[in-house]
mmCIF file of C-alpha atoms and ligand atoms in Angstrom:
data_model
loop_
_atom_site.group_PDB
_atom_site.id
_atom_site.type_symbol
_atom_site.label_atom_id
_atom_site.label_comp_id
_atom_site.label_asym_id
_atom_site.label_seq_id
_atom_site.Cartn_x
_atom_site.Cartn_y
_atom_site.Cartn_z
ATOM 1 C CA MET A 1 0.000 0.000 0.000
ATOM 2 C CA ILE A 2 2.818 2.398 0.965
ATOM 3 C CA LYS A 3 6.250 2.246 -0.585
ATOM 4 C CA ILE A 4 8.513 5.154 0.307
ATOM 5 C CA THR A 5 12.073 5.098 -0.999
ATOM 6 C CA ASP A 6 14.992 7.418 -0.172
ATOM 7 C CA LEU A 7 12.796 10.088 1.380
ATOM 8 C CA GLN A 8 14.493 13.397 2.152
ATOM 9 C CA LYS A 9 12.864 16.171 4.134
ATOM 10 C CA LEU A 10 14.516 19.423 5.193
ATOM 11 C CA TYR A 11 13.129 22.336 7.162
ATOM 12 C CA ARG A 12 14.694 25.689 6.300
ATOM 13 C CA THR A 13 14.582 28.818 8.370
ATOM 14 C CA GLU A 14 16.712 31.976 7.748
ATOM 15 C CA GLU A 15 19.926 30.619 9.264
ATOM 16 C CA VAL A 16 19.462 26.913 9.845
ATOM 17 C CA GLU A 17 18.590 23.916 7.796
ATOM 18 C CA THR A 18 17.271 20.917 9.718
ATOM 19 C CA VAL A 19 17.413 17.492 8.143
ATOM 20 C CA ALA A 20 14.187 15.960 9.472
ATOM 21 C CA LEU A 21 14.262 12.783 7.365
ATOM 22 C CA ASN A 22 17.404 11.444 5.784
ATOM 23 C CA ASN A 23 17.237 8.816 3.049
ATOM 24 C CA LEU A 24 14.415 6.991 4.738
ATOM 25 C CA SER A 25 12.655 4.020 3.141
ATOM 26 C CA ILE A 26 9.606 2.186 4.439
ATOM 27 C CA HIS A 27 7.130 -0.291 3.050
ATOM 28 C CA VAL A 28 3.763 -0.941 4.599
ATOM 29 C CA LYS A 29 1.536 -3.692 3.283
ATOM 30 C CA SER A 30 -2.206 -3.424 3.119
ATOM 31 C CA GLY A 31 -3.721 -4.667 6.401
ATOM 32 C CA GLU A 32 -0.587 -4.161 8.500
ATOM 33 C CA PHE A 33 -0.515 -2.456 11.907
ATOM 34 C CA VAL A 34 2.807 -0.656 12.249
ATOM 35 C CA ALA A 35 4.120 1.276 15.256
ATOM 36 C CA VAL A 36 6.759 3.991 14.796
ATOM 37 C CA MET A 37 8.932 4.754 17.817
ATOM 38 C CA GLY A 38 11.955 6.884 18.635
ATOM 39 C CA PRO A 39 13.127 9.846 20.704
ATOM 40 C CA SER A 40 11.558 13.291 20.439
ATOM 41 C CA GLY A 41 12.767 15.149 17.342
ATOM 42 C CA CYS A 42 13.789 12.032 15.367
ATOM 43 C CA GLY A 43 11.241 12.764 12.639
ATOM 44 C CA LYS A 44 8.205 10.643 13.526
ATOM 45 C CA SER A 45 5.618 13.394 13.088
ATOM 46 C CA THR A 46 7.288 14.589 9.904
ATOM 47 C CA LEU A 47 7.121 11.047 8.504
ATOM 48 C CA LEU A 48 3.461 10.686 9.459
ATOM 49 C CA ASN A 49 2.647 14.055 7.865
ATOM 50 C CA ILE A 50 4.292 12.980 4.623
ATOM 51 C CA VAL A 51 2.667 9.533 4.609
ATOM 52 C CA GLY A 52 -0.653 11.326 5.221
ATOM 53 C CA LEU A 53 -0.024 13.734 2.333
ATOM 54 C CA LEU A 54 -0.271 16.692 4.721
ATOM 55 C CA ASP A 55 3.238 17.796 3.843
ATOM 56 C CA ASP A 56 5.401 17.655 0.728
ATOM 57 C CA MET A 57 8.734 15.863 0.398
ATOM 58 C CA GLU A 58 12.117 16.984 -0.875
ATOM 59 C CA GLY A 59 13.517 13.943 -2.602
ATOM 60 C CA GLY A 60 12.621 10.313 -3.037
ATOM 61 C CA SER A 61 9.674 8.320 -4.226
ATOM 62 C CA TYR A 62 6.297 7.670 -2.601
ATOM 63 C CA LEU A 63 4.050 5.042 -4.145
ATOM 64 C CA PHE A 64 0.551 5.016 -2.643
ATOM 65 C CA ASN A 65 -1.304 1.954 -3.928
ATOM 66 C CA GLY A 66 1.078 1.918 -6.865
ATOM 67 C CA VAL A 67 0.601 5.587 -7.770
ATOM 68 C CA GLU A 68 3.581 7.964 -7.538
ATOM 69 C CA VAL A 69 2.336 10.789 -5.295
ATOM 70 C CA ALA A 70 5.648 12.419 -4.304
ATOM 71 C CA ARG A 71 5.166 15.330 -6.690
ATOM 72 C CA PHE A 72 1.387 15.727 -6.224
ATOM 73 C CA ASN A 73 0.271 19.323 -5.650
ATOM 74 C CA GLU A 74 -1.878 20.265 -2.645
ATOM 75 C CA LYS A 75 -5.132 19.904 -4.546
ATOM 76 C CA LYS A 76 -4.398 16.336 -5.620
ATOM 77 C CA ARG A 77 -3.007 15.449 -2.195
ATOM 78 C CA SER A 78 -6.121 16.750 -0.499
ATOM 79 C CA GLN A 79 -8.352 14.737 -2.821
ATOM 80 C CA LEU A 80 -6.477 11.526 -2.097
ATOM 81 C CA ARG A 81 -6.387 12.244 1.649
ATOM 82 C CA LYS A 82 -10.112 12.924 2.013
ATOM 83 C CA HIS A 83 -11.074 9.580 0.533
ATOM 84 C CA ASN A 84 -8.297 7.279 1.677
ATOM 85 C CA ILE A 85 -6.817 8.382 4.984
ATOM 86 C CA GLY A 86 -8.173 8.905 8.493
ATOM 87 C CA PHE A 87 -6.173 10.841 11.108
ATOM 88 C CA VAL A 88 -6.118 10.488 14.885
ATOM 89 C CA PHE A 89 -4.043 12.956 16.919
ATOM 90 C CA GLN A 90 -2.765 13.069 20.480
ATOM 91 C CA SER A 91 -4.814 16.197 21.224
ATOM 92 C CA PHE A 92 -8.034 14.874 19.585
ATOM 93 C CA ASN A 93 -8.390 17.991 17.345
ATOM 94 C CA LEU A 94 -12.187 18.037 17.478
ATOM 95 C CA ILE A 95 -14.029 21.261 16.636
ATOM 96 C CA ASP A 96 -15.306 22.665 19.928
ATOM 97 C CA GLU A 97 -18.209 24.572 18.351
ATOM 98 C CA LEU A 98 -19.672 21.420 16.779
ATOM 99 C CA THR A 99 -21.471 18.576 18.541
ATOM 100 C CA VAL A 100 -20.130 15.015 18.579
ATOM 101 C CA TYR A 101 -22.516 14.142 15.761
ATOM 102 C CA GLU A 102 -21.507 17.163 13.662
ATOM 103 C CA ASN A 103 -17.791 16.527 14.164
ATOM 104 C CA VAL A 104 -18.149 12.980 12.880
ATOM 105 C CA GLU A 105 -20.394 14.044 9.992
ATOM 106 C CA LEU A 106 -17.913 16.632 8.682
ATOM 107 C CA PRO A 107 -15.664 14.320 6.580
ATOM 108 C CA LEU A 108 -18.801 13.019 4.833
ATOM 109 C CA ILE A 109 -19.872 16.559 3.961
ATOM 110 C CA TYR A 110 -16.404 17.236 2.532
ATOM 111 C CA THR A 111 -16.686 14.177 0.306
ATOM 112 C CA LYS A 112 -20.262 15.083 -0.720
ATOM 113 C CA VAL A 113 -21.986 12.011 0.698
ATOM 114 C CA PRO A 114 -25.795 12.510 0.487
ATOM 115 C CA ALA A 115 -27.634 13.430 3.722
ATOM 116 C CA SER A 116 -29.535 10.150 4.203
ATOM 117 C CA GLU A 117 -26.364 8.105 3.775
ATOM 118 C CA ARG A 118 -24.508 10.465 6.142
ATOM 119 C CA LYS A 119 -27.007 9.859 8.930
ATOM 120 C CA LYS A 120 -26.703 6.106 8.532
ATOM 121 C CA ARG A 121 -22.908 6.128 8.560
ATOM 122 C CA VAL A 122 -22.518 8.582 11.450
ATOM 123 C CA GLU A 123 -24.905 6.580 13.631
ATOM 124 C CA GLU A 124 -23.123 3.361 12.710
ATOM 125 C CA VAL A 125 -19.681 4.622 13.793
ATOM 126 C CA LEU A 126 -21.031 6.346 16.923
ATOM 127 C CA GLU A 127 -22.505 2.975 17.928
ATOM 128 C CA LYS A 128 -19.192 1.294 17.185
ATOM 129 C CA VAL A 129 -17.201 3.602 19.467
ATOM 130 C CA GLN A 130 -20.025 3.513 22.046
ATOM 131 C CA ILE A 131 -20.635 7.223 22.204
ATOM 132 C CA MET A 132 -24.135 7.393 20.693
ATOM 133 C CA HIS A 133 -25.605 8.563 24.009
ATOM 134 C CA ARG A 134 -23.413 11.688 23.849
ATOM 135 C CA ARG A 135 -24.157 12.551 20.218
ATOM 136 C CA ASN A 136 -25.554 16.011 21.012
ATOM 137 C CA HIS A 137 -22.831 16.993 23.470
ATOM 138 C CA PHE A 138 -19.913 19.271 22.665
ATOM 139 C CA PRO A 139 -16.305 17.980 22.908
ATOM 140 C CA GLN A 140 -15.568 20.000 26.058
ATOM 141 C CA GLN A 141 -18.398 18.187 27.854
ATOM 142 C CA LEU A 142 -16.673 14.815 27.360
ATOM 143 C CA SER A 143 -13.763 13.083 29.062
ATOM 144 C CA GLY A 144 -10.479 12.692 27.184
ATOM 145 C CA GLY A 145 -11.196 9.046 26.460
ATOM 146 C CA GLN A 146 -14.623 9.887 25.073
ATOM 147 C CA GLN A 147 -13.174 12.682 22.931
ATOM 148 C CA GLN A 148 -10.609 10.314 21.461
ATOM 149 C CA ARG A 149 -13.343 7.775 20.679
ATOM 150 C CA VAL A 150 -15.177 10.544 18.806
ATOM 151 C CA ALA A 151 -11.925 11.363 16.967
ATOM 152 C CA VAL A 152 -11.571 7.702 15.974
ATOM 153 C CA ALA A 153 -15.186 7.730 14.747
ATOM 154 C CA ARG A 154 -14.431 10.829 12.667
ATOM 155 C CA ALA A 155 -11.304 9.166 11.259
ATOM 156 C CA VAL A 156 -13.143 6.051 10.098
ATOM 157 C CA VAL A 157 -16.524 7.420 9.005
ATOM 158 C CA ASN A 158 -15.347 7.693 5.384
ATOM 159 C CA ARG A 159 -14.152 4.067 5.562
ATOM 160 C CA PRO A 160 -10.504 4.871 4.803
ATOM 161 C CA LYS A 161 -8.083 2.084 3.955
ATOM 162 C CA LEU A 162 -5.401 3.755 6.084
ATOM 163 C CA ILE A 163 -5.449 5.255 9.580
ATOM 164 C CA LEU A 164 -2.559 7.412 10.770
ATOM 165 C CA ALA A 165 -2.406 7.922 14.521
ATOM 166 C CA ASP A 166 0.071 10.288 16.222
ATOM 167 C CA GLU A 167 0.377 9.245 19.874
ATOM 168 C CA PRO A 168 -3.331 8.446 20.128
ATOM 169 C CA THR A 169 -3.116 7.536 23.831
ATOM 170 C CA GLY A 170 -0.652 10.293 24.791
ATOM 171 C CA ASN A 171 -3.249 12.323 26.696
ATOM 172 C CA LEU A 172 -5.183 9.398 28.149
ATOM 173 C CA ASP A 173 -4.955 7.383 31.357
ATOM 174 C CA SER A 174 -4.234 3.684 30.921
ATOM 175 C CA LYS A 175 -7.863 2.558 31.037
ATOM 176 C CA ASN A 176 -8.999 4.984 28.331
ATOM 177 C CA GLY A 177 -5.772 4.398 26.427
ATOM 178 C CA ASN A 178 -6.422 0.665 26.339
ATOM 179 C CA GLU A 179 -9.971 1.253 25.089
ATOM 180 C CA VAL A 180 -8.657 3.340 22.207
ATOM 181 C CA MET A 181 -5.996 0.712 21.416
ATOM 182 C CA GLN A 182 -8.693 -1.963 21.479
ATOM 183 C CA LEU A 183 -10.719 0.075 19.013
ATOM 184 C CA LEU A 184 -7.732 0.496 16.671
ATOM 185 C CA THR A 185 -7.078 -3.252 16.895
ATOM 186 C CA GLU A 186 -10.672 -4.020 15.895
ATOM 187 C CA LEU A 187 -10.407 -1.664 12.913
ATOM 188 C CA ASN A 188 -7.153 -3.342 11.906
ATOM 189 C CA GLU A 189 -8.715 -6.793 12.192
ATOM 190 C CA ALA A 190 -11.489 -5.566 9.904
ATOM 191 C CA GLY A 191 -8.823 -4.799 7.273
ATOM 192 C CA THR A 192 -7.743 -1.193 7.907
ATOM 193 C CA THR A 193 -4.022 -0.490 7.641
ATOM 194 C CA ILE A 194 -2.716 1.444 10.664
ATOM 195 C CA ILE A 195 0.472 3.421 11.182
ATOM 196 C CA MET A 196 0.813 4.709 14.729
ATOM 197 C CA VAL A 197 3.490 6.908 16.271
ATOM 198 C CA THR A 198 3.871 6.087 19.944
ATOM 199 C CA HIS A 199 6.193 6.563 22.910
ATOM 200 C CA SER A 200 4.516 3.678 24.688
ATOM 201 C CA GLU A 201 6.173 0.237 24.600
ATOM 202 C CA HIS A 202 2.852 -1.109 25.877
ATOM 203 C CA ASP A 203 0.897 0.325 22.939
ATOM 204 C CA SER A 204 3.522 -0.865 20.459
ATOM 205 C CA GLN A 205 2.659 -4.444 21.448
ATOM 206 C CA TYR A 206 -0.653 -4.093 19.611
ATOM 207 C CA ALA A 207 1.281 -3.651 16.346
ATOM 208 C CA ASP A 208 2.458 -6.357 13.909
ATOM 209 C CA ARG A 209 5.731 -4.526 13.404
ATOM 210 C CA VAL A 210 7.704 -1.822 15.198
ATOM 211 C CA ILE A 211 9.848 0.640 13.242
ATOM 212 C CA ARG A 212 12.438 2.428 15.394
ATOM 213 C CA MET A 213 13.811 5.763 14.226
ATOM 214 C CA LEU A 214 16.799 7.919 15.151
ATOM 215 C CA ASP A 215 17.951 11.194 13.575
ATOM 216 C CA GLY A 216 15.640 10.968 10.583
ATOM 217 C CA GLN A 217 16.434 7.363 9.744
ATOM 218 C CA VAL A 218 15.031 3.916 10.422
ATOM 219 C CA ILE A 219 17.496 2.093 12.663
ATOM 220 C CA MET A 220 15.619 -1.082 13.460
ATOM 221 C CA GLU A 221 12.498 -3.036 12.583
ATOM 222 C CA THR A 222 11.075 -5.742 14.798
ATOM 223 C CA VAL A 223 8.145 -8.052 14.290
ATOM 224 C CA GLY A 224 5.571 -7.754 17.092
HETATM 225 P P1 LIG B 1 9.263 13.790 16.312
HETATM 226 O O1 LIG B 1 7.859 13.702 15.832
HETATM 227 O O2 LIG B 1 9.998 12.484 16.236
HETATM 228 O O3 LIG B 1 9.361 14.411 17.667
HETATM 229 P P2 LIG B 1 9.493 15.806 14.283
HETATM 230 O O4 LIG B 1 9.116 15.124 13.030
HETATM 231 O O5 LIG B 1 8.459 16.676 14.928
HETATM 232 O O6 LIG B 1 10.065 14.737 15.310
HETATM 233 O O7 LIG B 1 10.781 16.710 14.025
HETATM 234 C C1 LIG B 1 11.947 16.228 13.340
HETATM 235 C C2 LIG B 1 12.957 17.345 13.252
HETATM 236 O O8 LIG B 1 12.499 18.363 12.389
HETATM 237 C C3 LIG B 1 13.229 18.039 14.587
HETATM 238 O O9 LIG B 1 14.586 18.411 14.602
HETATM 239 C C4 LIG B 1 12.322 19.247 14.542
HETATM 240 O O10 LIG B 1 12.824 20.272 15.357
HETATM 241 C C5 LIG B 1 12.331 19.606 13.080
HETATM 242 N N1 LIG B 1 11.072 20.203 12.634
HETATM 243 C C6 LIG B 1 9.839 19.615 12.639
HETATM 244 N N2 LIG B 1 8.916 20.438 12.115
HETATM 245 C C7 LIG B 1 9.572 21.572 11.784
HETATM 246 C C8 LIG B 1 9.173 22.803 11.188
HETATM 247 N N3 LIG B 1 7.914 23.035 10.838
HETATM 248 N N4 LIG B 1 10.137 23.758 10.984
HETATM 249 C C9 LIG B 1 11.421 23.534 11.323
HETATM 250 N N5 LIG B 1 11.872 22.390 11.869
HETATM 251 C C10 LIG B 1 10.958 21.413 12.106
HETATM 252 P P1 LIG B 2 5.531 15.256 18.688
HETATM 253 O O1 LIG B 2 6.235 14.634 19.855
HETATM 254 O O2 LIG B 2 4.089 14.865 18.595
HETATM 255 O O3 LIG B 2 6.281 15.111 17.411
HETATM 256 P P2 LIG B 2 6.536 17.905 18.604
HETATM 257 O O4 LIG B 2 6.547 18.922 19.698
HETATM 258 O O5 LIG B 2 7.818 17.295 18.187
HETATM 259 O O6 LIG B 2 5.462 16.816 18.997
HETATM 260 O O7 LIG B 2 5.944 18.568 17.273
HETATM 261 C C1 LIG B 2 4.617 18.994 17.138
HETATM 262 C C2 LIG B 2 4.497 19.706 15.785
HETATM 263 O O8 LIG B 2 5.230 20.944 15.865
HETATM 264 C C3 LIG B 2 5.128 18.926 14.670
HETATM 265 O O9 LIG B 2 4.153 18.245 13.907
HETATM 266 C C4 LIG B 2 5.858 19.938 13.813
HETATM 267 O O10 LIG B 2 5.123 20.289 12.658
HETATM 268 C C5 LIG B 2 5.971 21.161 14.678
HETATM 269 N N1 LIG B 2 7.388 21.391 15.028
HETATM 270 C C6 LIG B 2 8.206 20.556 15.677
HETATM 271 N N2 LIG B 2 9.428 21.073 15.812
HETATM 272 C C7 LIG B 2 9.390 22.292 15.233
HETATM 273 C C8 LIG B 2 10.352 23.328 15.040
HETATM 274 N N3 LIG B 2 11.614 23.224 15.433
HETATM 275 N N4 LIG B 2 9.949 24.448 14.414
HETATM 276 C C9 LIG B 2 8.708 24.567 13.994
HETATM 277 N N5 LIG B 2 7.743 23.629 14.133
HETATM 278 C C10 LIG B 2 8.083 22.496 14.749
#
């Protein structure tokens, strides 16, 4: 599904140039659950942003389902992203002014899914993450664990083939964290490919494979 070869990514400011990713190659097969680990600043978020087509790359090749996307412009990236990729972040990133229901419905509005179908799909995922009873509440009225379950619902409502999660349990206690990991595991077992950045050795045990990074490179891969 994902085949990245010799990826280079630099960040330039006036004086300094930071090499965020240096000649990095990764392959992820459809249906895999991969954890990405490594010290702060090693390039994990940068990698996830590039895999998720949120950011462009300097050099190298990126085949997404066999299509070269490395040189895609923002418009084409956004199109691919909306239909194929769901994102889960450490800080939930829900819209505070919208209800749970409206937050989850949003990706379907962006992809122009008709209203009747939207209702069906939103209710289905809210049931799945067991948050239906809070559908008319606002994010700030929910616990962290509940907010992350809503974020997972929003990530999967468009039925993406790929979920990218950046420290999804980072702001959760262990009970809520385990519930979110359980949810990701169920989605993976149903066929969704998952790439998850984590600092947690415990969470990495849910993955099929752990990729360890240092200074913008992959230094080790272990099978989980
Ligand atoms: P990690 O997610 O592993 O903590 P990041 O991908 O956030 O690492 O960062 C990798 C490197 O790139 C770090 O040295 C970081 O300071 C730098 N970096 C990340 N984003 C930017 C940016 N927008 N501008 C400049 N440097 C950045
Ligand atoms: P994380 O541990 O989740 O990677 P970071 O604090 O490293 O958190 O980075 C959060 C975001 O801030 C990154 O996605 C990146 O875009 C941005 N960032 C990180 N380092 C820098 C930097 N040196 N300059 C500008 N932006 C940065």
